[in-house]
Amino acid sequence: MLMITAFVPEAETAAAARDTRAFLREQSEVYLQAYLAKDYDTCLKMMGGEIVHALGGKISVLNHYQATEAALKLHKLKPETITVGDPGPVIKVGANEQYVVIPEKHCFSGKDGNYLLDSYILAISEDGGKTWNMLEGSWRLSEHIKNKNLILYDRLRLPVRKIYLAEDPRLMMLEKGGGFYTPPETLKYKQSLRQRNNPLPAQPVRLGR
């Protein structure tokens, strides 16, 4: 689901007094609560920075985010919960840029059971960690970073955004361009399941004359 969030801490002194990773995890949870409540005003306030500008600005990013959400609805998936993992290490680029990848897992209910979406939030500081922007991970964001700075892309190790059946992760879809598609390996696996559940009838034995 592509959406980008960002945020500015209450005060530089408050940010400096906390452990950076714990602080970012706390703020990512604030954003995700706003997301689940469809509080897009809060999401927009937590958005900003050079990458958001490069992606077309806040409204463009929000529109893309909502398009991704609509794509999931086409698959009759209803968002239920989002959990945040432990933030990764601070990746520094130059004197001022800092990046932190925060893993997250979305849970959806569907007609076949519960589905999980592996995703992430990318926290970005452009002033040496004094303020932070938080961007919801997406294929679009990943491709932008890869095309602009391949070295940074390799260092970040951004998770591949995929959604899969909790009971059988091989039944999955991958995100691309704001939508989700079924990869060839999953199509092959689905075919094997159909053949297993509907075996071909036994062929008659031809007796020799």
mmCIF file of C-alpha atoms in Angstrom:
data_model
loop_
_atom_site.group_PDB
_atom_site.id
_atom_site.type_symbol
_atom_site.label_atom_id
_atom_site.label_comp_id
_atom_site.label_asym_id
_atom_site.label_seq_id
_atom_site.Cartn_x
_atom_site.Cartn_y
_atom_site.Cartn_z
ATOM 1 C CA MET A 1 0.000 0.000 0.000
ATOM 2 C CA LEU A 2 1.636 3.019 -1.085
ATOM 3 C CA MET A 3 1.354 5.961 1.145
ATOM 4 C CA ILE A 4 3.983 8.205 2.515
ATOM 5 C CA THR A 5 3.904 9.708 5.943
ATOM 6 C CA ALA A 6 6.134 12.094 7.723
ATOM 7 C CA PHE A 7 6.372 13.865 10.988
ATOM 8 C CA VAL A 8 8.148 16.577 12.943
ATOM 9 C CA PRO A 9 8.813 15.916 16.646
ATOM 10 C CA GLU A 10 7.334 18.248 19.317
ATOM 11 C CA ALA A 11 10.725 19.772 20.005
ATOM 12 C CA GLU A 12 14.328 19.046 19.145
ATOM 13 C CA THR A 13 15.118 18.692 22.840
ATOM 14 C CA ALA A 14 12.443 16.014 23.242
ATOM 15 C CA ALA A 15 13.808 14.082 20.260
ATOM 16 C CA ALA A 16 17.364 14.349 21.558
ATOM 17 C CA ALA A 17 16.301 13.069 24.977
ATOM 18 C CA ARG A 18 14.905 9.813 23.611
ATOM 19 C CA ASP A 19 16.471 6.872 21.982
ATOM 20 C CA THR A 20 16.043 7.479 18.250
ATOM 21 C CA ARG A 21 14.770 4.033 17.369
ATOM 22 C CA ALA A 22 12.277 3.886 20.233
ATOM 23 C CA PHE A 23 11.081 7.369 19.345
ATOM 24 C CA LEU A 24 10.575 6.436 15.687
ATOM 25 C CA ARG A 25 8.675 3.295 16.601
ATOM 26 C CA GLU A 26 6.356 5.328 18.800
ATOM 27 C CA GLN A 27 5.702 7.835 16.035
ATOM 28 C CA SER A 28 5.129 5.120 13.435
ATOM 29 C CA GLU A 29 2.425 3.678 15.693
ATOM 30 C CA VAL A 30 0.812 7.127 15.880
ATOM 31 C CA TYR A 31 0.705 7.241 12.093
ATOM 32 C CA LEU A 32 -0.666 3.738 11.719
ATOM 33 C CA GLN A 33 -3.475 4.438 14.179
ATOM 34 C CA ALA A 34 -4.373 7.453 12.053
ATOM 35 C CA TYR A 35 -4.258 5.286 8.934
ATOM 36 C CA LEU A 36 -6.603 2.663 10.370
ATOM 37 C CA ALA A 37 -9.010 5.429 11.443
ATOM 38 C CA LYS A 38 -8.740 6.988 7.944
ATOM 39 C CA ASP A 39 -7.496 10.168 9.603
ATOM 40 C CA TYR A 40 -5.798 11.430 6.472
ATOM 41 C CA ASP A 41 -5.289 14.919 7.910
ATOM 42 C CA THR A 42 -2.866 13.461 10.432
ATOM 43 C CA CYS A 43 -1.187 11.428 7.705
ATOM 44 C CA LEU A 44 -0.709 14.547 5.606
ATOM 45 C CA LYS A 45 0.749 16.448 8.553
ATOM 46 C CA MET A 46 3.245 13.644 9.064
ATOM 47 C CA MET A 47 4.315 13.808 5.436
ATOM 48 C CA GLY A 48 7.080 15.863 3.881
ATOM 49 C CA GLY A 49 10.634 16.008 2.652
ATOM 50 C CA GLU A 50 12.456 15.840 -0.661
ATOM 51 C CA ILE A 51 11.186 12.363 -1.589
ATOM 52 C CA VAL A 52 7.547 13.380 -1.183
ATOM 53 C CA HIS A 53 8.222 16.363 -3.452
ATOM 54 C CA ALA A 54 9.918 14.103 -6.009
ATOM 55 C CA LEU A 55 6.894 11.778 -5.961
ATOM 56 C CA GLY A 56 4.572 14.656 -6.883
ATOM 57 C CA GLY A 57 3.733 16.178 -3.510
ATOM 58 C CA LYS A 58 1.509 15.197 -0.599
ATOM 59 C CA ILE A 59 -1.782 15.008 -2.504
ATOM 60 C CA SER A 60 -0.253 12.902 -5.273
ATOM 61 C CA VAL A 61 1.196 10.511 -2.715
ATOM 62 C CA LEU A 62 -2.111 10.306 -0.850
ATOM 63 C CA ASN A 63 -3.976 9.609 -4.106
ATOM 64 C CA HIS A 64 -1.592 6.802 -4.925
ATOM 65 C CA TYR A 65 -2.005 5.438 -1.425
ATOM 66 C CA GLN A 66 -5.782 5.398 -1.774
ATOM 67 C CA ALA A 67 -5.492 3.717 -5.191
ATOM 68 C CA THR A 68 -3.507 0.916 -3.556
ATOM 69 C CA GLU A 69 -6.173 0.622 -0.879
ATOM 70 C CA ALA A 70 -8.832 0.365 -3.602
ATOM 71 C CA ALA A 71 -6.799 -2.384 -5.310
ATOM 72 C CA LEU A 72 -6.949 -4.460 -2.140
ATOM 73 C CA LYS A 73 -10.712 -3.948 -1.939
ATOM 74 C CA LEU A 74 -11.025 -5.473 -5.403
ATOM 75 C CA HIS A 75 -9.658 -8.654 -3.864
ATOM 76 C CA LYS A 76 -12.291 -8.331 -1.092
ATOM 77 C CA LEU A 77 -9.678 -7.794 1.615
ATOM 78 C CA LYS A 78 -10.691 -5.806 4.692
ATOM 79 C CA PRO A 79 -7.965 -4.172 6.862
ATOM 80 C CA GLU A 80 -8.080 -5.323 10.479
ATOM 81 C CA THR A 81 -4.829 -4.567 12.319
ATOM 82 C CA ILE A 82 -1.305 -3.270 11.743
ATOM 83 C CA THR A 83 1.676 -4.101 13.928
ATOM 84 C CA VAL A 84 5.056 -2.381 13.983
ATOM 85 C CA GLY A 85 8.367 -4.189 14.352
ATOM 86 C CA ASP A 86 11.671 -2.998 15.747
ATOM 87 C CA PRO A 87 13.255 -0.193 13.685
ATOM 88 C CA GLY A 88 16.437 -1.078 11.845
ATOM 89 C CA PRO A 89 19.779 0.720 12.153
ATOM 90 C CA VAL A 90 20.255 4.370 11.230
ATOM 91 C CA ILE A 91 21.682 4.615 7.706
ATOM 92 C CA LYS A 92 23.625 7.857 7.240
ATOM 93 C CA VAL A 93 24.245 9.533 3.895
ATOM 94 C CA GLY A 94 26.459 12.609 3.895
ATOM 95 C CA ALA A 95 26.360 15.126 6.715
ATOM 96 C CA ASN A 96 22.601 15.417 7.239
ATOM 97 C CA GLU A 97 20.592 12.591 5.662
ATOM 98 C CA GLN A 98 19.525 9.682 7.869
ATOM 99 C CA TYR A 99 17.254 6.736 7.087
ATOM 100 C CA VAL A 100 15.602 4.085 9.275
ATOM 101 C CA VAL A 101 13.496 1.180 7.979
ATOM 102 C CA ILE A 102 10.645 0.222 10.332
ATOM 103 C CA PRO A 103 9.001 -3.122 9.441
ATOM 104 C CA GLU A 104 5.248 -3.460 9.723
ATOM 105 C CA LYS A 105 2.681 -6.177 9.132
ATOM 106 C CA HIS A 106 -0.900 -5.535 8.001
ATOM 107 C CA CYS A 107 -3.614 -8.096 8.701
ATOM 108 C CA PHE A 108 -6.634 -8.385 6.394
ATOM 109 C CA SER A 109 -9.699 -10.586 6.535
ATOM 110 C CA GLY A 110 -10.790 -12.232 3.299
ATOM 111 C CA LYS A 111 -13.169 -14.881 2.039
ATOM 112 C CA ASP A 112 -10.460 -17.568 2.263
ATOM 113 C CA GLY A 113 -9.186 -16.562 5.709
ATOM 114 C CA ASN A 114 -6.705 -14.041 7.063
ATOM 115 C CA TYR A 115 -4.115 -12.404 4.835
ATOM 116 C CA LEU A 116 -0.876 -10.680 5.859
ATOM 117 C CA LEU A 117 0.883 -7.830 4.092
ATOM 118 C CA ASP A 118 4.586 -7.411 4.765
ATOM 119 C CA SER A 119 5.493 -3.739 4.516
ATOM 120 C CA TYR A 120 7.563 -1.014 6.143
ATOM 121 C CA ILE A 121 7.764 2.640 7.023
ATOM 122 C CA LEU A 122 10.829 4.570 5.913
ATOM 123 C CA ALA A 123 11.790 7.298 8.390
ATOM 124 C CA ILE A 124 13.902 10.034 6.829
ATOM 125 C CA SER A 125 15.716 12.960 8.394
ATOM 126 C CA GLU A 126 17.254 15.710 6.290
ATOM 127 C CA ASP A 127 18.748 17.652 9.214
ATOM 128 C CA GLY A 128 20.891 15.130 11.042
ATOM 129 C CA GLY A 129 18.082 13.579 13.077
ATOM 130 C CA LYS A 130 16.515 16.747 14.462
ATOM 131 C CA THR A 131 13.236 16.196 12.587
ATOM 132 C CA TRP A 132 11.898 13.155 10.758
ATOM 133 C CA ASN A 133 9.593 12.369 7.844
ATOM 134 C CA MET A 134 7.915 8.975 7.802
ATOM 135 C CA LEU A 135 6.985 7.412 4.484
ATOM 136 C CA GLU A 136 4.776 4.367 4.123
ATOM 137 C CA GLY A 137 6.568 1.792 2.020
ATOM 138 C CA SER A 138 5.487 1.012 -1.525
ATOM 139 C CA TRP A 139 6.718 -0.276 -4.853
ATOM 140 C CA ARG A 140 6.712 3.315 -6.115
ATOM 141 C CA LEU A 141 8.914 4.528 -3.244
ATOM 142 C CA SER A 142 11.295 1.593 -3.631
ATOM 143 C CA GLU A 143 11.665 2.171 -7.375
ATOM 144 C CA HIS A 144 12.299 5.893 -6.829
ATOM 145 C CA ILE A 145 15.158 5.212 -4.413
ATOM 146 C CA LYS A 146 16.605 2.463 -6.614
ATOM 147 C CA ASN A 147 16.638 4.720 -9.678
ATOM 148 C CA LYS A 148 18.046 7.714 -7.815
ATOM 149 C CA ASN A 149 20.640 6.110 -5.526
ATOM 150 C CA LEU A 150 21.367 2.415 -6.065
ATOM 151 C CA ILE A 151 23.970 2.346 -3.279
ATOM 152 C CA LEU A 152 21.435 3.675 -0.760
ATOM 153 C CA TYR A 153 18.846 1.222 -2.070
ATOM 154 C CA ASP A 154 21.224 -1.685 -1.426
ATOM 155 C CA ARG A 155 22.040 -0.415 2.068
ATOM 156 C CA LEU A 156 18.388 0.012 3.078
ATOM 157 C CA ARG A 157 17.352 -3.536 2.094
ATOM 158 C CA LEU A 158 13.730 -2.476 1.760
ATOM 159 C CA PRO A 159 11.318 -5.396 2.277
ATOM 160 C CA VAL A 160 9.398 -6.621 -0.767
ATOM 161 C CA ARG A 161 5.753 -5.684 -0.269
ATOM 162 C CA LYS A 162 3.693 -8.831 -0.663
ATOM 163 C CA ILE A 163 0.343 -10.030 0.612
ATOM 164 C CA TYR A 164 -0.207 -13.702 1.358
ATOM 165 C CA LEU A 165 -2.600 -16.155 2.975
ATOM 166 C CA ALA A 166 -1.577 -16.573 6.618
ATOM 167 C CA GLU A 167 -2.144 -20.342 6.499
ATOM 168 C CA ASP A 168 -0.172 -20.797 3.272
ATOM 169 C CA PRO A 169 2.358 -18.042 2.411
ATOM 170 C CA ARG A 170 2.895 -19.564 -1.044
ATOM 171 C CA LEU A 171 -0.492 -18.130 -2.003
ATOM 172 C CA MET A 172 0.660 -14.543 -2.432
ATOM 173 C CA MET A 173 0.483 -11.391 -4.524
ATOM 174 C CA LEU A 174 3.226 -8.826 -5.087
ATOM 175 C CA GLU A 175 2.756 -5.068 -5.330
ATOM 176 C CA LYS A 176 3.598 -3.196 -8.503
ATOM 177 C CA GLY A 177 2.490 0.215 -9.707
ATOM 178 C CA GLY A 178 -0.163 0.710 -7.039
ATOM 179 C CA GLY A 179 -1.790 -2.663 -7.611
ATOM 180 C CA PHE A 180 -1.110 -6.303 -6.834
ATOM 181 C CA TYR A 181 -0.384 -9.176 -9.210
ATOM 182 C CA THR A 182 0.040 -12.921 -8.833
ATOM 183 C CA PRO A 183 3.633 -13.981 -9.615
ATOM 184 C CA PRO A 184 4.319 -16.985 -11.914
ATOM 185 C CA GLU A 185 5.466 -19.227 -9.053
ATOM 186 C CA THR A 186 2.133 -18.708 -7.276
ATOM 187 C CA LEU A 187 0.162 -19.447 -10.439
ATOM 188 C CA LYS A 188 2.124 -22.670 -10.809
ATOM 189 C CA TYR A 189 1.458 -23.573 -7.181
ATOM 190 C CA LYS A 190 -2.281 -22.887 -7.568
ATOM 191 C CA GLN A 191 -2.344 -25.158 -10.603
ATOM 192 C CA SER A 192 -0.702 -27.946 -8.617
ATOM 193 C CA LEU A 193 -3.339 -27.534 -5.893
ATOM 194 C CA ARG A 194 -6.149 -27.815 -8.433
ATOM 195 C CA GLN A 195 -4.613 -30.953 -9.901
ATOM 196 C CA ARG A 196 -4.204 -32.428 -6.432
ATOM 197 C CA ASN A 197 -7.836 -31.731 -5.552
ATOM 198 C CA ASN A 198 -9.148 -32.799 -8.939
ATOM 199 C CA PRO A 199 -6.978 -35.673 -10.152
ATOM 200 C CA LEU A 200 -7.412 -36.907 -13.703
ATOM 201 C CA PRO A 201 -9.622 -40.004 -13.988
ATOM 202 C CA ALA A 202 -7.776 -43.274 -14.303
ATOM 203 C CA GLN A 203 -7.236 -44.299 -17.917
ATOM 204 C CA PRO A 204 -8.637 -47.672 -18.967
ATOM 205 C CA VAL A 205 -6.090 -50.431 -19.261
ATOM 206 C CA ARG A 206 -5.756 -51.826 -22.780
ATOM 207 C CA LEU A 207 -5.470 -55.550 -22.741
ATOM 208 C CA GLY A 208 -3.320 -57.184 -25.324
ATOM 209 C CA ARG A 209 -4.979 -59.267 -27.952
#
